[in-house]
Amino acid sequence: QRHNDPPRAIGGSEPKLDGSARAKLLAWVKEGPDATLEELRRRVREELGLPVSIGCLFNTLRRLKLSLKKSR
């Protein structure tokens, strides 16, 4: 990078869950706060057609400041 060039964008990919998908996820968690990550993952895949990992859902919920009930 040269001295006068603007800074380059830092890597990373687009989020799998866009704004509307995150809004639906938020609504699902509020309607069923005892849902597991696996149940939410299945619902996202079936209703939104998006294959996401448990980690993706966990990180998305954490960014939305939501937590799930622990399954024991």
mmCIF file of N, CA, C and O in Angstrom:
data_model
loop_
_atom_site.group_PDB
_atom_site.id
_atom_site.type_symbol
_atom_site.label_atom_id
_atom_site.label_comp_id
_atom_site.label_asym_id
_atom_site.label_seq_id
_atom_site.Cartn_x
_atom_site.Cartn_y
_atom_site.Cartn_z
ATOM 1 N N GLN A 1 0.853 -1.176 0.000
ATOM 2 C CA GLN A 1 0.000 0.000 0.000
ATOM 3 C C GLN A 1 0.894 1.233 0.000
ATOM 4 O O GLN A 1 1.829 1.341 0.762
ATOM 5 N N ARG A 2 0.538 2.162 -0.850
ATOM 6 C CA ARG A 2 1.323 3.386 -0.932
ATOM 7 C C ARG A 2 0.847 4.393 0.090
ATOM 8 O O ARG A 2 -0.288 4.329 0.593
ATOM 9 N N HIS A 3 1.652 5.361 0.338
ATOM 10 C CA HIS A 3 1.377 6.353 1.378
ATOM 11 C C HIS A 3 0.080 7.128 1.130
ATOM 12 O O HIS A 3 -0.680 7.378 2.066
ATOM 13 N N ASN A 4 -0.221 7.483 -0.104
ATOM 14 C CA ASN A 4 -1.395 8.304 -0.394
ATOM 15 C C ASN A 4 -2.654 7.502 -0.729
ATOM 16 O O ASN A 4 -3.711 8.079 -0.946
ATOM 17 N N ASP A 5 -2.541 6.183 -0.778
ATOM 18 C CA ASP A 5 -3.708 5.347 -1.084
ATOM 19 C C ASP A 5 -4.631 5.270 0.132
ATOM 20 O O ASP A 5 -4.170 5.269 1.269
ATOM 21 N N PRO A 6 -5.945 5.171 -0.127
ATOM 22 C CA PRO A 6 -6.865 4.982 1.011
ATOM 23 C C PRO A 6 -6.652 3.612 1.635
ATOM 24 O O PRO A 6 -6.165 2.691 0.976
ATOM 25 N N PRO A 7 -7.000 3.455 2.897
ATOM 26 C CA PRO A 7 -6.809 2.141 3.528
ATOM 27 C C PRO A 7 -7.653 1.070 2.846
ATOM 28 O O PRO A 7 -8.740 1.346 2.356
ATOM 29 N N ARG A 8 -7.119 -0.114 2.808
ATOM 30 C CA ARG A 8 -7.832 -1.227 2.202
ATOM 31 C C ARG A 8 -8.860 -1.781 3.179
ATOM 32 O O ARG A 8 -8.676 -1.723 4.385
ATOM 33 N N ALA A 9 -9.925 -2.333 2.625
ATOM 34 C CA ALA A 9 -10.950 -2.943 3.466
ATOM 35 C C ALA A 9 -10.396 -4.215 4.094
ATOM 36 O O ALA A 9 -9.645 -4.957 3.470
ATOM 37 N N ILE A 10 -10.773 -4.443 5.319
ATOM 38 C CA ILE A 10 -10.360 -5.655 6.007
ATOM 39 C C ILE A 10 -11.271 -6.781 5.549
ATOM 40 O O ILE A 10 -12.458 -6.586 5.337
ATOM 41 N N GLY A 11 -10.710 -7.966 5.414
ATOM 42 C CA GLY A 11 -11.437 -9.113 4.892
ATOM 43 C C GLY A 11 -12.662 -9.502 5.697
ATOM 44 O O GLY A 11 -13.018 -8.882 6.684
ATOM 45 N N GLY A 12 -13.293 -10.531 5.268
ATOM 46 C CA GLY A 12 -14.514 -11.014 5.904
ATOM 47 C C GLY A 12 -15.584 -11.171 4.850
ATOM 48 O O GLY A 12 -15.514 -10.588 3.770
ATOM 49 N N SER A 13 -16.560 -11.965 5.175
ATOM 50 C CA SER A 13 -17.621 -12.195 4.204
ATOM 51 C C SER A 13 -18.907 -11.537 4.677
ATOM 52 O O SER A 13 -19.026 -11.127 5.822
ATOM 53 N N GLU A 14 -19.848 -11.486 3.774
ATOM 54 C CA GLU A 14 -21.163 -10.946 4.122
ATOM 55 C C GLU A 14 -21.818 -11.887 5.135
ATOM 56 O O GLU A 14 -21.656 -13.096 5.049
ATOM 57 N N PRO A 15 -22.576 -11.331 6.075
ATOM 58 C CA PRO A 15 -23.257 -12.218 7.024
ATOM 59 C C PRO A 15 -24.271 -13.108 6.310
ATOM 60 O O PRO A 15 -24.925 -12.683 5.362
ATOM 61 N N LYS A 16 -24.366 -14.363 6.760
ATOM 62 C CA LYS A 16 -25.337 -15.283 6.144
ATOM 63 C C LYS A 16 -26.755 -14.828 6.417
ATOM 64 O O LYS A 16 -27.636 -15.003 5.589
ATOM 65 N N LEU A 17 -26.985 -14.268 7.598
ATOM 66 C CA LEU A 17 -28.324 -13.815 7.972
ATOM 67 C C LEU A 17 -28.401 -12.305 7.778
ATOM 68 O O LEU A 17 -27.769 -11.552 8.507
ATOM 69 N N ASP A 18 -29.172 -11.876 6.782
ATOM 70 C CA ASP A 18 -29.320 -10.445 6.535
ATOM 71 C C ASP A 18 -30.295 -9.848 7.553
ATOM 72 O O ASP A 18 -30.764 -10.525 8.470
ATOM 73 N N GLY A 19 -30.616 -8.589 7.398
ATOM 74 C CA GLY A 19 -31.473 -7.886 8.348
ATOM 75 C C GLY A 19 -32.837 -8.523 8.531
ATOM 76 O O GLY A 19 -33.321 -8.671 9.659
ATOM 77 N N SER A 20 -33.475 -8.929 7.439
ATOM 78 C CA SER A 20 -34.806 -9.527 7.565
ATOM 79 C C SER A 20 -34.730 -10.906 8.222
ATOM 80 O O SER A 20 -35.601 -11.274 9.011
ATOM 81 N N ALA A 21 -33.683 -11.673 7.921
ATOM 82 C CA ALA A 21 -33.520 -12.986 8.546
ATOM 83 C C ALA A 21 -33.239 -12.835 10.038
ATOM 84 O O ALA A 21 -33.760 -13.599 10.852
ATOM 85 N N ARG A 22 -32.442 -11.824 10.405
ATOM 86 C CA ARG A 22 -32.178 -11.585 11.828
ATOM 87 C C ARG A 22 -33.447 -11.155 12.554
ATOM 88 O O ARG A 22 -33.685 -11.547 13.696
ATOM 89 N N ALA A 23 -34.287 -10.375 11.886
ATOM 90 C CA ALA A 23 -35.550 -9.943 12.496
ATOM 91 C C ALA A 23 -36.458 -11.157 12.739
ATOM 92 O O ALA A 23 -37.102 -11.252 13.799
ATOM 93 N N LYS A 24 -36.506 -12.085 11.787
ATOM 94 C CA LYS A 24 -37.317 -13.290 11.974
ATOM 95 C C LYS A 24 -36.758 -14.148 13.103
ATOM 96 O O LYS A 24 -37.505 -14.678 13.921
ATOM 97 N N LEU A 25 -35.437 -14.275 13.149
ATOM 98 C CA LEU A 25 -34.802 -15.040 14.212
ATOM 99 C C LEU A 25 -35.135 -14.430 15.578
ATOM 100 O O LEU A 25 -35.475 -15.143 16.517
ATOM 101 N N LEU A 26 -35.063 -13.133 15.666
ATOM 102 C CA LEU A 26 -35.401 -12.434 16.902
ATOM 103 C C LEU A 26 -36.844 -12.714 17.313
ATOM 104 O O LEU A 26 -37.136 -13.011 18.472
ATOM 105 N N ALA A 27 -37.760 -12.670 16.370
ATOM 106 C CA ALA A 27 -39.173 -12.949 16.646
ATOM 107 C C ALA A 27 -39.361 -14.392 17.110
ATOM 108 O O ALA A 27 -40.127 -14.655 18.048
ATOM 109 N N TRP A 28 -38.666 -15.339 16.477
ATOM 110 C CA TRP A 28 -38.786 -16.741 16.869
ATOM 111 C C TRP A 28 -38.290 -16.959 18.288
ATOM 112 O O TRP A 28 -38.884 -17.718 19.046
ATOM 113 N N VAL A 29 -37.185 -16.315 18.637
ATOM 114 C CA VAL A 29 -36.642 -16.477 19.985
ATOM 115 C C VAL A 29 -37.597 -15.867 21.006
ATOM 116 O O VAL A 29 -37.821 -16.428 22.079
ATOM 117 N N LYS A 30 -38.194 -14.729 20.671
ATOM 118 C CA LYS A 30 -39.131 -14.109 21.606
ATOM 119 C C LYS A 30 -40.399 -14.949 21.773
ATOM 120 O O LYS A 30 -40.954 -15.022 22.850
ATOM 121 N N GLU A 31 -40.851 -15.598 20.705
ATOM 122 C CA GLU A 31 -42.063 -16.415 20.806
ATOM 123 C C GLU A 31 -41.795 -17.757 21.463
ATOM 124 O O GLU A 31 -42.676 -18.351 22.063
ATOM 125 N N GLY A 32 -40.554 -18.243 21.352
ATOM 126 C CA GLY A 32 -40.190 -19.523 21.973
ATOM 127 C C GLY A 32 -38.807 -19.444 22.579
ATOM 128 O O GLY A 32 -37.851 -19.981 22.018
ATOM 129 N N PRO A 33 -38.649 -18.747 23.736
ATOM 130 C CA PRO A 33 -37.309 -18.539 24.302
ATOM 131 C C PRO A 33 -36.622 -19.817 24.772
ATOM 132 O O PRO A 33 -35.424 -19.796 25.043
ATOM 133 N N ASP A 34 -37.355 -20.918 24.835
ATOM 134 C CA ASP A 34 -36.727 -22.173 25.251
ATOM 135 C C ASP A 34 -36.243 -23.005 24.068
ATOM 136 O O ASP A 34 -35.821 -24.141 24.237
ATOM 137 N N ALA A 35 -36.282 -22.449 22.867
ATOM 138 C CA ALA A 35 -35.812 -23.170 21.679
ATOM 139 C C ALA A 35 -34.305 -23.381 21.753
ATOM 140 O O ALA A 35 -33.568 -22.525 22.233
ATOM 141 N N THR A 36 -33.869 -24.535 21.272
ATOM 142 C CA THR A 36 -32.434 -24.813 21.231
ATOM 143 C C THR A 36 -31.843 -24.252 19.943
ATOM 144 O O THR A 36 -32.570 -23.939 18.992
ATOM 145 N N LEU A 37 -30.529 -24.163 19.906
ATOM 146 C CA LEU A 37 -29.862 -23.703 18.689
ATOM 147 C C LEU A 37 -30.165 -24.638 17.523
ATOM 148 O O LEU A 37 -30.354 -24.184 16.396
ATOM 149 N N GLU A 38 -30.233 -25.921 17.788
ATOM 150 C CA GLU A 38 -30.537 -26.891 16.726
ATOM 151 C C GLU A 38 -31.946 -26.670 16.183
ATOM 152 O O GLU A 38 -32.169 -26.724 14.970
ATOM 153 N N GLU A 39 -32.911 -26.408 17.061
ATOM 154 C CA GLU A 39 -34.278 -26.139 16.607
ATOM 155 C C GLU A 39 -34.337 -24.867 15.763
ATOM 156 O O GLU A 39 -35.005 -24.821 14.728
ATOM 157 N N LEU A 40 -33.611 -23.838 16.195
ATOM 158 C CA LEU A 40 -33.574 -22.591 15.431
ATOM 159 C C LEU A 40 -32.878 -22.801 14.087
ATOM 160 O O LEU A 40 -33.312 -22.281 13.067
ATOM 161 N N ARG A 41 -31.803 -23.580 14.096
ATOM 162 C CA ARG A 41 -31.074 -23.862 12.853
ATOM 163 C C ARG A 41 -31.987 -24.565 11.853
ATOM 164 O O ARG A 41 -32.028 -24.218 10.667
ATOM 165 N N ARG A 42 -32.741 -25.534 12.339
ATOM 166 C CA ARG A 42 -33.669 -26.266 11.476
ATOM 167 C C ARG A 42 -34.739 -25.330 10.922
ATOM 168 O O ARG A 42 -35.070 -25.381 9.742
ATOM 169 N N ARG A 43 -35.238 -24.434 11.763
ATOM 170 C CA ARG A 43 -36.283 -23.505 11.321
ATOM 171 C C ARG A 43 -35.751 -22.530 10.275
ATOM 172 O O ARG A 43 -36.428 -22.220 9.293
ATOM 173 N N VAL A 44 -34.530 -22.045 10.480
ATOM 174 C CA VAL A 44 -33.915 -21.138 9.502
ATOM 175 C C VAL A 44 -33.760 -21.859 8.162
ATOM 176 O O VAL A 44 -34.061 -21.298 7.113
ATOM 177 N N ARG A 45 -33.321 -23.107 8.220
ATOM 178 C CA ARG A 45 -33.134 -23.874 6.979
ATOM 179 C C ARG A 45 -34.469 -24.133 6.277
ATOM 180 O O ARG A 45 -34.597 -23.949 5.065
ATOM 181 N N GLU A 46 -35.489 -24.528 7.049
ATOM 182 C CA GLU A 46 -36.782 -24.884 6.444
ATOM 183 C C GLU A 46 -37.570 -23.660 5.974
ATOM 184 O O GLU A 46 -38.147 -23.670 4.897
ATOM 185 N N GLU A 47 -37.607 -22.614 6.781
ATOM 186 C CA GLU A 47 -38.464 -21.469 6.455
ATOM 187 C C GLU A 47 -37.769 -20.393 5.621
ATOM 188 O O GLU A 47 -38.419 -19.690 4.860
ATOM 189 N N LEU A 48 -36.449 -20.264 5.803
ATOM 190 C CA LEU A 48 -35.729 -19.224 5.055
ATOM 191 C C LEU A 48 -34.851 -19.799 3.949
ATOM 192 O O LEU A 48 -34.325 -19.061 3.133
ATOM 193 N N GLY A 49 -34.672 -21.119 3.961
ATOM 194 C CA GLY A 49 -33.848 -21.754 2.941
ATOM 195 C C GLY A 49 -32.372 -21.442 3.067
ATOM 196 O O GLY A 49 -31.642 -21.494 2.087
ATOM 197 N N LEU A 50 -31.924 -21.137 4.294
ATOM 198 C CA LEU A 50 -30.521 -20.794 4.523
ATOM 199 C C LEU A 50 -29.844 -21.860 5.375
ATOM 200 O O LEU A 50 -30.241 -22.080 6.517
ATOM 201 N N PRO A 51 -28.836 -22.527 4.832
ATOM 202 C CA PRO A 51 -28.094 -23.473 5.655
ATOM 203 C C PRO A 51 -27.087 -22.720 6.529
ATOM 204 O O PRO A 51 -26.165 -22.084 6.020
ATOM 205 N N VAL A 52 -27.306 -22.724 7.828
ATOM 206 C CA VAL A 52 -26.393 -22.036 8.747
ATOM 207 C C VAL A 52 -25.918 -23.023 9.805
ATOM 208 O O VAL A 52 -26.579 -24.004 10.105
ATOM 209 N N SER A 53 -24.782 -22.720 10.373
ATOM 210 C CA SER A 53 -24.226 -23.572 11.417
ATOM 211 C C SER A 53 -24.732 -23.113 12.781
ATOM 212 O O SER A 53 -25.240 -22.000 12.940
ATOM 213 N N ILE A 54 -24.548 -23.984 13.747
ATOM 214 C CA ILE A 54 -24.896 -23.650 15.132
ATOM 215 C C ILE A 54 -24.060 -22.440 15.567
ATOM 216 O O ILE A 54 -24.560 -21.537 16.231
ATOM 217 N N GLY A 55 -22.791 -22.420 15.195
ATOM 218 C CA GLY A 55 -21.908 -21.311 15.566
ATOM 219 C C GLY A 55 -22.376 -19.987 14.984
ATOM 220 O O GLY A 55 -22.316 -18.950 15.646
ATOM 221 N N CYS A 56 -22.861 -20.023 13.743
ATOM 222 C CA CYS A 56 -23.386 -18.811 13.107
ATOM 223 C C CYS A 56 -24.572 -18.284 13.899
ATOM 224 O O CYS A 56 -24.669 -17.083 14.177
ATOM 225 N N LEU A 57 -25.471 -19.178 14.288
ATOM 226 C CA LEU A 57 -26.634 -18.764 15.072
ATOM 227 C C LEU A 57 -26.211 -18.233 16.435
ATOM 228 O O LEU A 57 -26.731 -17.215 16.903
ATOM 229 N N PHE A 58 -25.282 -18.929 17.082
ATOM 230 C CA PHE A 58 -24.802 -18.497 18.393
ATOM 231 C C PHE A 58 -24.227 -17.086 18.316
ATOM 232 O O PHE A 58 -24.561 -16.216 19.114
ATOM 233 N N ASN A 59 -23.372 -16.855 17.325
ATOM 234 C CA ASN A 59 -22.756 -15.532 17.174
ATOM 235 C C ASN A 59 -23.789 -14.462 16.838
ATOM 236 O O ASN A 59 -23.721 -13.343 17.348
ATOM 237 N N THR A 60 -24.755 -14.800 16.002
ATOM 238 C CA THR A 60 -25.803 -13.845 15.636
ATOM 239 C C THR A 60 -26.638 -13.479 16.859
ATOM 240 O O THR A 60 -26.914 -12.295 17.101
ATOM 241 N N LEU A 61 -27.023 -14.475 17.641
ATOM 242 C CA LEU A 61 -27.815 -14.207 18.843
ATOM 243 C C LEU A 61 -27.013 -13.389 19.858
ATOM 244 O O LEU A 61 -27.553 -12.507 20.524
ATOM 245 N N ARG A 62 -25.727 -13.671 19.956
ATOM 246 C CA ARG A 62 -24.881 -12.897 20.873
ATOM 247 C C ARG A 62 -24.802 -11.438 20.434
ATOM 248 O O ARG A 62 -24.893 -10.528 21.251
ATOM 249 N N ARG A 63 -24.672 -11.212 19.132
ATOM 250 C CA ARG A 63 -24.633 -9.834 18.626
ATOM 251 C C ARG A 63 -25.958 -9.109 18.851
ATOM 252 O O ARG A 63 -25.987 -7.901 19.006
ATOM 253 N N LEU A 64 -27.068 -9.870 18.845
ATOM 254 C CA LEU A 64 -28.394 -9.297 19.102
ATOM 255 C C LEU A 64 -28.667 -9.169 20.603
ATOM 256 O O LEU A 64 -29.758 -8.799 21.003
ATOM 257 N N LYS A 65 -27.668 -9.533 21.425
ATOM 258 C CA LYS A 65 -27.774 -9.467 22.891
ATOM 259 C C LYS A 65 -28.856 -10.403 23.429
ATOM 260 O O LYS A 65 -29.579 -10.059 24.358
ATOM 261 N N LEU A 66 -28.988 -11.571 22.799
ATOM 262 C CA LEU A 66 -29.949 -12.573 23.245
ATOM 263 C C LEU A 66 -29.196 -13.785 23.778
ATOM 264 O O LEU A 66 -28.092 -14.080 23.339
ATOM 265 N N SER A 67 -29.815 -14.459 24.714
ATOM 266 C CA SER A 67 -29.235 -15.704 25.180
ATOM 267 C C SER A 67 -30.316 -16.770 25.172
ATOM 268 O O SER A 67 -31.502 -16.467 25.232
ATOM 269 N N LEU A 68 -29.891 -17.998 25.085
ATOM 270 C CA LEU A 68 -30.822 -19.117 25.073
ATOM 271 C C LEU A 68 -30.732 -19.860 26.386
ATOM 272 O O LEU A 68 -29.706 -19.834 27.056
ATOM 273 N N LYS A 69 -31.813 -20.553 26.706
ATOM 274 C CA LYS A 69 -31.823 -21.400 27.889
ATOM 275 C C LYS A 69 -30.852 -22.548 27.658
ATOM 276 O O LYS A 69 -30.772 -23.103 26.572
ATOM 277 N N LYS A 70 -30.098 -22.887 28.682
ATOM 278 C CA LYS A 70 -29.160 -23.999 28.552
ATOM 279 C C LYS A 70 -29.920 -25.312 28.558
ATOM 280 O O LYS A 70 -30.866 -25.491 29.318
ATOM 281 N N SER A 71 -29.527 -26.222 27.692
ATOM 282 C CA SER A 71 -30.173 -27.535 27.671
ATOM 283 C C SER A 71 -29.343 -28.476 28.548
ATOM 284 O O SER A 71 -28.164 -28.672 28.302
ATOM 285 N N ARG A 72 -29.960 -28.986 29.552
ATOM 286 C CA ARG A 72 -29.249 -29.909 30.469
ATOM 287 C C ARG A 72 -30.016 -31.181 30.600
ATOM 288 O O ARG A 72 -31.159 -31.263 30.511
#
